[in-house]
Tab-separated table of C-alpha atoms and ligand atoms in Angstrom:
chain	number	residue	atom	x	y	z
A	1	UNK	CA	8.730	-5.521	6.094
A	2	UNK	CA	10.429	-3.040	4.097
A	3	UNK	CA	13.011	-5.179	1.877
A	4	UNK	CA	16.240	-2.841	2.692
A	5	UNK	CA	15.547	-3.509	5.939
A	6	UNK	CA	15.098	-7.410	5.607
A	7	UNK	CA	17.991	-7.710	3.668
A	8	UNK	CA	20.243	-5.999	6.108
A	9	UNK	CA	18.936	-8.109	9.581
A	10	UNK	CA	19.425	-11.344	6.783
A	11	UNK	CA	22.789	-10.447	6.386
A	12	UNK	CA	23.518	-9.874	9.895
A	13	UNK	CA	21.692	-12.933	11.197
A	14	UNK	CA	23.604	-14.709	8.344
A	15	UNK	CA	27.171	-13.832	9.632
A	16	UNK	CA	26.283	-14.236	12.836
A	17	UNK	CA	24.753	-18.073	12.022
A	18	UNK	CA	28.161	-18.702	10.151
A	19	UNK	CA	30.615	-17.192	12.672
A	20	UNK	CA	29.268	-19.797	15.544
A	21	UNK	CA	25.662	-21.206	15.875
A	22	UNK	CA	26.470	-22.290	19.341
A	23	UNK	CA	27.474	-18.585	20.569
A	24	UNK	CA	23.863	-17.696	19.675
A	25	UNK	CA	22.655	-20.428	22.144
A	26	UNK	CA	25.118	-19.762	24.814
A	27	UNK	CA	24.339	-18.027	28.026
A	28	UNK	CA	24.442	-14.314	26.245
A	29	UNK	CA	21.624	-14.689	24.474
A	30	UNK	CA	19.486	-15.568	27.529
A	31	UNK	CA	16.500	-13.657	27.128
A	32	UNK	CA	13.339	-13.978	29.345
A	33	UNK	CA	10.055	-13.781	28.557
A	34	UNK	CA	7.508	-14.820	25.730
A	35	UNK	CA	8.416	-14.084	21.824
A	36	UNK	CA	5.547	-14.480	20.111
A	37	UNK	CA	5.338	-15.668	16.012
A	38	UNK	CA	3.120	-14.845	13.694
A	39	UNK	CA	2.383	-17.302	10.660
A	40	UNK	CA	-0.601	-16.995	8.279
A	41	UNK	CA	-0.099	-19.627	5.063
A	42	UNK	CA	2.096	-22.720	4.845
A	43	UNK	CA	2.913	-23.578	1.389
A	44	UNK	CA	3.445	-21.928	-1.844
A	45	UNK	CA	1.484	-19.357	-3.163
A	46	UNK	CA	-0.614	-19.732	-6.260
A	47	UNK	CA	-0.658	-17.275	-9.321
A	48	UNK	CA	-3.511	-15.442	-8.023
A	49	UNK	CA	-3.867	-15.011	-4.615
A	50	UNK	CA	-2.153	-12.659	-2.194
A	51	UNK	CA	1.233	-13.846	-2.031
A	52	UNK	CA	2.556	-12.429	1.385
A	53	UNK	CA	-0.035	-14.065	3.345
A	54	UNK	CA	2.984	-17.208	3.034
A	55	UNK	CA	4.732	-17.634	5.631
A	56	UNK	CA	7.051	-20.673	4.903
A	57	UNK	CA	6.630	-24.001	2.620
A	58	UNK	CA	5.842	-27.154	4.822
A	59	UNK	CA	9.502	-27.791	4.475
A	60	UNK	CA	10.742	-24.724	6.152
A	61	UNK	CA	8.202	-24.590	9.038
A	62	UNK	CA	8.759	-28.445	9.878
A	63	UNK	CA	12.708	-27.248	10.532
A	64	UNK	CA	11.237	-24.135	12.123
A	65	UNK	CA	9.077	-26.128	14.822
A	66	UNK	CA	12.029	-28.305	15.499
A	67	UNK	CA	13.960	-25.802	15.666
A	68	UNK	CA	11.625	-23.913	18.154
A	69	UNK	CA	11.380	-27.563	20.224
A	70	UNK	CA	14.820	-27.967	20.544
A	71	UNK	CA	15.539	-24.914	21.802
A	72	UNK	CA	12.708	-23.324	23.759
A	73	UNK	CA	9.889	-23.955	25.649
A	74	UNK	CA	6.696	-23.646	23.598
A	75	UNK	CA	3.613	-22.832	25.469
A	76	UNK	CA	-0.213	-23.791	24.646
A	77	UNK	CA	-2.461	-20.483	24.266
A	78	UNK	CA	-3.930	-21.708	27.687
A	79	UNK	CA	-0.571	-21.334	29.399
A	80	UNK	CA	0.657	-17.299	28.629
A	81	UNK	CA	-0.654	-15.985	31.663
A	82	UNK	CA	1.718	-18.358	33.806
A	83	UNK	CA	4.237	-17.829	30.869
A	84	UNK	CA	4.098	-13.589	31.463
A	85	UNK	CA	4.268	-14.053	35.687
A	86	UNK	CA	7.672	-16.724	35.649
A	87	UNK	CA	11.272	-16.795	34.132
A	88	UNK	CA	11.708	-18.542	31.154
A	89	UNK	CA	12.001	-18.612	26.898
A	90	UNK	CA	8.609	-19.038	26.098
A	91	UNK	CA	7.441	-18.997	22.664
A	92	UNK	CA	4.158	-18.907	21.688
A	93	UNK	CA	3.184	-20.148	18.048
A	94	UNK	CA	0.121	-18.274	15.911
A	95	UNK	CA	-1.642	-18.555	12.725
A	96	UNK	CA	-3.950	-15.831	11.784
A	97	UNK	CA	-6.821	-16.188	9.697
A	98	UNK	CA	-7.666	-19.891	9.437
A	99	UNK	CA	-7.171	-20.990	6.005
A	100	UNK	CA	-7.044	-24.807	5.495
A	101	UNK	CA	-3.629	-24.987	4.938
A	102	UNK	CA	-3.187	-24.737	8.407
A	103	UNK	CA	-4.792	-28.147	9.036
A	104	UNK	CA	-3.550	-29.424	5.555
A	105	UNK	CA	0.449	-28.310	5.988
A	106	UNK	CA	0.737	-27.042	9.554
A	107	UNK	CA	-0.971	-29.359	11.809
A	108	UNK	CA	0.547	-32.658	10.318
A	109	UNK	CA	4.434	-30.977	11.327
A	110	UNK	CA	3.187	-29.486	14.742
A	111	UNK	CA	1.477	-33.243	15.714
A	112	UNK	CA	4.419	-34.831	14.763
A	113	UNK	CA	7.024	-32.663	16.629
A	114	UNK	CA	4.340	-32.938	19.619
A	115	UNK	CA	4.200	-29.159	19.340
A	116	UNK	CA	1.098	-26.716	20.332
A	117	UNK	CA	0.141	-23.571	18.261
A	118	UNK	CA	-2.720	-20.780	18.465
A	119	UNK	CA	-4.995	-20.509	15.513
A	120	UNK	CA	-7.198	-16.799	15.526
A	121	UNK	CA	-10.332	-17.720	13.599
A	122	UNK	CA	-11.532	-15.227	11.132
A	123	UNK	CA	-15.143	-17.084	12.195
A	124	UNK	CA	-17.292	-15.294	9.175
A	125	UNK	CA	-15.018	-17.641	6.808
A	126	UNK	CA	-15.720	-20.912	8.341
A	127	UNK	CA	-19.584	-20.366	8.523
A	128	UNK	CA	-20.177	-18.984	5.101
A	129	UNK	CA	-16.553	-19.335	3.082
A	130	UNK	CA	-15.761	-16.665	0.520
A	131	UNK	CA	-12.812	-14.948	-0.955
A	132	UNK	CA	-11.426	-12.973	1.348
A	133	UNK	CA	-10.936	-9.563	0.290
A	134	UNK	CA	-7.024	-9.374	0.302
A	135	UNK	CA	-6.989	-12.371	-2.016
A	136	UNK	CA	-9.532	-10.839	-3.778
A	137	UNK	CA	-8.091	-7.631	-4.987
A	138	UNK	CA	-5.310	-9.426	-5.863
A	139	UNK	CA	-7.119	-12.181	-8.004
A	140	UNK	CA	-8.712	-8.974	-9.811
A	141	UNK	CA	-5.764	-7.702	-10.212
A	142	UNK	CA	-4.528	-10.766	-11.831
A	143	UNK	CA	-7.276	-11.534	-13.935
A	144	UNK	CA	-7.405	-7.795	-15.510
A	145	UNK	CA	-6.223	-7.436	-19.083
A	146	UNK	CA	-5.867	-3.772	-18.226
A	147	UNK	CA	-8.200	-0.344	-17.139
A	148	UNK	CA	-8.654	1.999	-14.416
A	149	UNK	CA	-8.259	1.204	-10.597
A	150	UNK	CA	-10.784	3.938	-8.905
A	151	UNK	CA	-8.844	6.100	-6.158
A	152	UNK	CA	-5.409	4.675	-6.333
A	153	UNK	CA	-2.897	7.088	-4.268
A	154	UNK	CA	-5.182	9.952	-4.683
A	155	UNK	CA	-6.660	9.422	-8.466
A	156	UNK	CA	-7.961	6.834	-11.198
A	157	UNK	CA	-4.574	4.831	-11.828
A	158	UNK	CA	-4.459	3.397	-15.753
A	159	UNK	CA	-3.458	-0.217	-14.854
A	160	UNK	CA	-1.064	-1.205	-18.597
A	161	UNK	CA	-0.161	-4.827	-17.699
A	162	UNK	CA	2.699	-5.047	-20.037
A	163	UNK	CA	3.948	-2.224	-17.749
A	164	UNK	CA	3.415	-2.411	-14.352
A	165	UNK	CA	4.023	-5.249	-11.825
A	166	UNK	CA	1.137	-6.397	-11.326
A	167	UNK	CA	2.298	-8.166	-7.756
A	168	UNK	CA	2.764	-4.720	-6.799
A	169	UNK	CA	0.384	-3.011	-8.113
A	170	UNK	CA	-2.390	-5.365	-6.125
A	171	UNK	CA	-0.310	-4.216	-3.032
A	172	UNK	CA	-1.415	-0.722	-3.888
A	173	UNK	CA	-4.389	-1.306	-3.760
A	174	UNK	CA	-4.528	-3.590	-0.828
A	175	UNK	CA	-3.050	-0.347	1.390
A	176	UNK	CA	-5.308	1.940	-0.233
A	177	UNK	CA	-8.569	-0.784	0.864
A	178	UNK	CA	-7.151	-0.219	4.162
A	179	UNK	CA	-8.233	3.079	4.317
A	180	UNK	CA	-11.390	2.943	3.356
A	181	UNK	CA	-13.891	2.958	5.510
A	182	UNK	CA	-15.741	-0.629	6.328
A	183	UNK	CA	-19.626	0.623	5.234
A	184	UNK	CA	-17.679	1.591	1.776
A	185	UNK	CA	-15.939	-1.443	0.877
A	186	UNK	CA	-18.527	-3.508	-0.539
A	187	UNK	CA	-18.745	-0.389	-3.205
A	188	UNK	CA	-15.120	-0.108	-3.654
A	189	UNK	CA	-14.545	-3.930	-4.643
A	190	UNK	CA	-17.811	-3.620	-7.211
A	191	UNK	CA	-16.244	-0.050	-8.789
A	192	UNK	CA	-12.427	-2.177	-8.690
A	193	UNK	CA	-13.678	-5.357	-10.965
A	194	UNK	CA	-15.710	-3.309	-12.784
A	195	UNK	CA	-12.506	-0.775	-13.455
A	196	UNK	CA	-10.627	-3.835	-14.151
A	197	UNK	CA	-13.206	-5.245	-16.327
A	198	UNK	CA	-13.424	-8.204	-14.589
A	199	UNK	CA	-16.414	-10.230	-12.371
A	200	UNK	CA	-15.867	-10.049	-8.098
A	201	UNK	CA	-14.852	-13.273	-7.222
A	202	UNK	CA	-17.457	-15.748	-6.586
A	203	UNK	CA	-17.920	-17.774	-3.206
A	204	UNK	CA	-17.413	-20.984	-4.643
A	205	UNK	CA	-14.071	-20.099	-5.388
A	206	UNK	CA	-13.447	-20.511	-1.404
A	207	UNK	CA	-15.442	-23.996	-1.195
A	208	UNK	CA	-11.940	-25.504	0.153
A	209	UNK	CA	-10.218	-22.000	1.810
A	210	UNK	CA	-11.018	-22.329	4.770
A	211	UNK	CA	-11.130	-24.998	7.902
A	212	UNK	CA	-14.435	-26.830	8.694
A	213	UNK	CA	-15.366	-26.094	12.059
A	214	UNK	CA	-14.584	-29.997	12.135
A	215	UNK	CA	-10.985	-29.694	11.221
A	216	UNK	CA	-11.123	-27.342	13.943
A	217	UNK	CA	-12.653	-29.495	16.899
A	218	UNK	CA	-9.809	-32.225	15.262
A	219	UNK	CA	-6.898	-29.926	16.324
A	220	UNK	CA	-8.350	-29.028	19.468
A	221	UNK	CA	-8.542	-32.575	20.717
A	222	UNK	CA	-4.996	-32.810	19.584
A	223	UNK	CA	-3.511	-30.022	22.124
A	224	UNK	CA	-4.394	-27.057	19.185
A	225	UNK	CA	-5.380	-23.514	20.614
A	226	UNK	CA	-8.172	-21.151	19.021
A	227	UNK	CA	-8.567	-17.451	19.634
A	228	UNK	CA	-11.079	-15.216	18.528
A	229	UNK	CA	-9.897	-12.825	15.046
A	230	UNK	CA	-13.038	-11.419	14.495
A	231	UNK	CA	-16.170	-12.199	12.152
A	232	UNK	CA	-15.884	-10.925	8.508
A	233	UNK	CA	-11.733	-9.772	9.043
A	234	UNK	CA	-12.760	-5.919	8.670
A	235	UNK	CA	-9.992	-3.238	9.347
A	236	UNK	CA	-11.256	-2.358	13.228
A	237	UNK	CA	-10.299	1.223	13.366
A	238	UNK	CA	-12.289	1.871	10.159
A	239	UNK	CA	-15.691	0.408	11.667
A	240	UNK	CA	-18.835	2.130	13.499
A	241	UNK	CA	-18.786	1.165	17.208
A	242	UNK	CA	-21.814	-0.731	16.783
A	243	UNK	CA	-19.909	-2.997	13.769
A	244	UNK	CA	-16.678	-2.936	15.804
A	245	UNK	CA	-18.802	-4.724	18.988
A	246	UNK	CA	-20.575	-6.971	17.084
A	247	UNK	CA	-17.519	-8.756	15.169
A	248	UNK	CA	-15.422	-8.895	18.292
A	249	UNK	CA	-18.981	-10.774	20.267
A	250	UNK	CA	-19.566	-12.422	17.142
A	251	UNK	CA	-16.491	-14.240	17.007
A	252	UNK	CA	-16.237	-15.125	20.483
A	253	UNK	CA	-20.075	-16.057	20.503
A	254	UNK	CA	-19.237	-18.758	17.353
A	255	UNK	CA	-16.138	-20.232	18.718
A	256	UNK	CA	-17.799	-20.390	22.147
A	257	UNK	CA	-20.511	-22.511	20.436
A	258	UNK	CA	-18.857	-24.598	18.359
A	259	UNK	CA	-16.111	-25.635	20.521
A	260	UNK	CA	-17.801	-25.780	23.572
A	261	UNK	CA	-15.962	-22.648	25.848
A	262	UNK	CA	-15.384	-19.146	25.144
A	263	UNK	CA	-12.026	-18.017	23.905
A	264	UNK	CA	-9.691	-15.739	25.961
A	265	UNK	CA	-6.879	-14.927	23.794
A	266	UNK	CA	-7.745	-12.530	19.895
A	267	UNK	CA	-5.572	-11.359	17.520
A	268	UNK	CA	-6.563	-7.964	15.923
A	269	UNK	CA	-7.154	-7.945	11.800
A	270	UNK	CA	-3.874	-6.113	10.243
A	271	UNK	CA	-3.523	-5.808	13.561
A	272	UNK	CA	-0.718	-2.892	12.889
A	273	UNK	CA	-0.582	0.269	15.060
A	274	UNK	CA	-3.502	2.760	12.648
A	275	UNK	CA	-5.697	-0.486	12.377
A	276	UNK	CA	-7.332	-0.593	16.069
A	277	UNK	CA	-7.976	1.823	18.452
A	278	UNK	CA	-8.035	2.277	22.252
A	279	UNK	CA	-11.968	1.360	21.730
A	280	UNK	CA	-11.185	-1.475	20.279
A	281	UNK	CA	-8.989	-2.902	22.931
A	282	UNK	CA	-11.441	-2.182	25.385
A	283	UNK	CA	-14.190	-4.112	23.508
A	284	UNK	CA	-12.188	-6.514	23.228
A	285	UNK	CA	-11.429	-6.404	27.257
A	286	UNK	CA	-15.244	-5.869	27.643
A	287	UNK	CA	-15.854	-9.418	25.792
A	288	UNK	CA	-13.515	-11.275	27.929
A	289	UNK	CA	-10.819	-11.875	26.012
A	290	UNK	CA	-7.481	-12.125	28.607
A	291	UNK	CA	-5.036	-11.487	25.943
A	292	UNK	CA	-4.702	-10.038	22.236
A	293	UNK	CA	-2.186	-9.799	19.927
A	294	UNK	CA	-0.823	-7.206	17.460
A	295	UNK	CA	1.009	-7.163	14.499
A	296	UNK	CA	3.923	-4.893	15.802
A	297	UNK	CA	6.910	-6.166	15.722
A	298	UNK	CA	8.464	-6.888	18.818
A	299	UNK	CA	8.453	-9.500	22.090
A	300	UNK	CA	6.729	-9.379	24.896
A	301	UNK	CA	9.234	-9.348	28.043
A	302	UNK	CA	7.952	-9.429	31.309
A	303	UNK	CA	7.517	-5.700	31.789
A	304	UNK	CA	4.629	-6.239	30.457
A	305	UNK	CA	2.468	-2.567	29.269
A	306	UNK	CA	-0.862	-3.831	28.386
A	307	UNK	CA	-1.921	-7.832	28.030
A	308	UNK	CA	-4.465	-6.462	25.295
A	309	UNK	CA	-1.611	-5.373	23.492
A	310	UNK	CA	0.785	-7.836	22.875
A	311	UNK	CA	3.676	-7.568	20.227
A	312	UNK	CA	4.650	-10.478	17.735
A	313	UNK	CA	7.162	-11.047	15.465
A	314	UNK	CA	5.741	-12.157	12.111
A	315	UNK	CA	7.482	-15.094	10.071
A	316	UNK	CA	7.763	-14.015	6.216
A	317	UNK	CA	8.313	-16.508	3.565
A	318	UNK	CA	11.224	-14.515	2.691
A	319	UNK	CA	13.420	-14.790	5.951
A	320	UNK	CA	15.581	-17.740	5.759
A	321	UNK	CA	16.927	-19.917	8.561
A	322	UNK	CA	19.595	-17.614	9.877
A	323	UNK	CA	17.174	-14.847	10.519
A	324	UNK	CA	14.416	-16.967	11.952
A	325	UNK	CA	17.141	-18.540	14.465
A	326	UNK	CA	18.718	-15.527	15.107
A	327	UNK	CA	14.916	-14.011	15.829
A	328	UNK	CA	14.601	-16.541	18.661
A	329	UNK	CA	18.338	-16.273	20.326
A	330	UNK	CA	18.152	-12.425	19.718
A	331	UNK	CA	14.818	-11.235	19.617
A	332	UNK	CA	15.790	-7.983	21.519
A	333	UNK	CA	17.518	-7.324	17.804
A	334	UNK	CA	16.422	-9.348	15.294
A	335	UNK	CA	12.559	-8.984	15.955
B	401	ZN	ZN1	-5.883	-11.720	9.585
């Protein structure tokens, strides 16, 4: 989220919180229907990897779940269809991705506030863990004493790490990645390290990333929800037809097998507005998923436009308490 903006709901949500909690909860702020959040990480990032893929330290989600349990009614992934059809403030919790810290961090709070979430399984990264390549470019970034990024806004960019930020630097060329398309991004990571004089990360560098398939059967026995997030996490709208198909089959395929029933609810990779398309969805439809999630901002109130289409409001490590409440009493504003 652009920071001006963030700063400006924080300071509303924060004068709101102050001026009187309880308003919030009273009966003006009786919205119907099902906000959905969007977490990725719990915890705090390391030097390296990408650091917006946080959403909140263990800390702040455990008084975010309690929050959400005190509050609201939060629904399993198996219960949004009767969730979108009746009255009621529903709130659905999802991770994206499926890095371990969601067993690690997440699943010890949500157990002990007897709380269910969603977890969309990037499924590529459990069978055959690797860096992913968000984490990547920024790990290359980090580990660069200095040279030329290929293609950066237009032309070679002269990376001088005494001068630029290298936090946001990496963000360039995360966007920039985005645009590439997916038969060209093996090539663009090779000609990035080697700009950067630096190796591509190695696999073994993910050997504890992700969740074991394991970890995942755990949660599921435990009330946990899994949803399909495709194979190998490419960009959607920037993939053949053929490639598009197989990682949305793919996914459902391995969850289907390891868990023992096909999955009916997905989440789309940067799921924002440019990075699916209307194929997409209907692939997605086409492989029986009931339900999939964006990365648009927004809740989903019962007018509902499309169920393979539904908005959620992500949580950033960088919204504090006041905003996060104020996203649940007022999601009509705040999300
Ligand atoms: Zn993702």
């Amino acid at each position: 989220m652009p920071s001006a903006v963030l700063a400006k709901r924080s300071v509303l949500a924060e004068a709101l919180y102050r001026s009187s909690a309880d308003w919030l909860i009273g009966s003006t702020c009786r919205w119907s229907g099902l906000l959905v959040l969007n977490y990725h990480r719990i915890g705090t990032p390391n030097a390296e990897c990408d650091p917006d893929l946080y959403s909140a330290s263990q800390e702040e989600f455990d008084r975010q779940i309690d929050h959400l349990k005190r509050h609201f009614e939060v629904i399993g992934g198996d219960e949004v269809a009767s969730a979108l059809s009746t009255r009621g403030r529903r709130i659905l919790v999802t991770f994206d991705d499926g890095y371990r810290d969601n067993y690690l961090a997440a699943f010890p709070v949500l157990k002990r506030h007897g709380v269910p979430a969603t977890f969309f399984l990037a499924t590529g990264y459990l069978d055959r863990p690797m860096v992913p390549w968000w984490d990547e470019i920024h790990m290359l970034v980090a580990r660069s004493s200095g040279g030329l990024i290929p293609d950066l806004d237009g032309g070679d960019y002269e990376f001088r790490p005494k001068i630029d930020d290298r936090l946001e630097v990496a963000r360039r060329v995360v966007r920039r990645y985005k645009l590439i398309p997916t038969t060209a991004t093996g090539e663009y990571l090779d000609n990035l390290a080697r700009g950067l004089g630096v190796s591509r990360v190695a696999p073994s560098e993910a050997s504890d990333l992700w969740m074991t398939w394991d970890m995942v059967r755990e949660m599921k026995a435990a009330g946990m929800s899994f949803g399909g997030h495709s194979a190998s996490h490419p960009i959607l709208a920037m993939c053949t037809f053929e490639r598009q198909k197989w990682e949305i089959e793919q996914c459902r395929d391995r969850i289907a097998s390891e868990l023992g029933e096909a999955p009916t609810l997905f989440s789309y990779p940067v799921g924002g507005p440019n990075r699916f398309t209307a194929e997409t969805t209907e692939l997605v439809g086409a492989a029986g998923f009931q339900f999939a999630f964006t990365f648009s901002r927004g809740w989903v109130n019962n007018h509902l436009t499309s169920p393979l289409r539904l908005s959620r409001a992500a949580v950033e490590s960088e919204i504090g308490f006041s905003l996060f409440s104020a996203m649940t009493y007022l999601p009509n504003i705040f999300c």
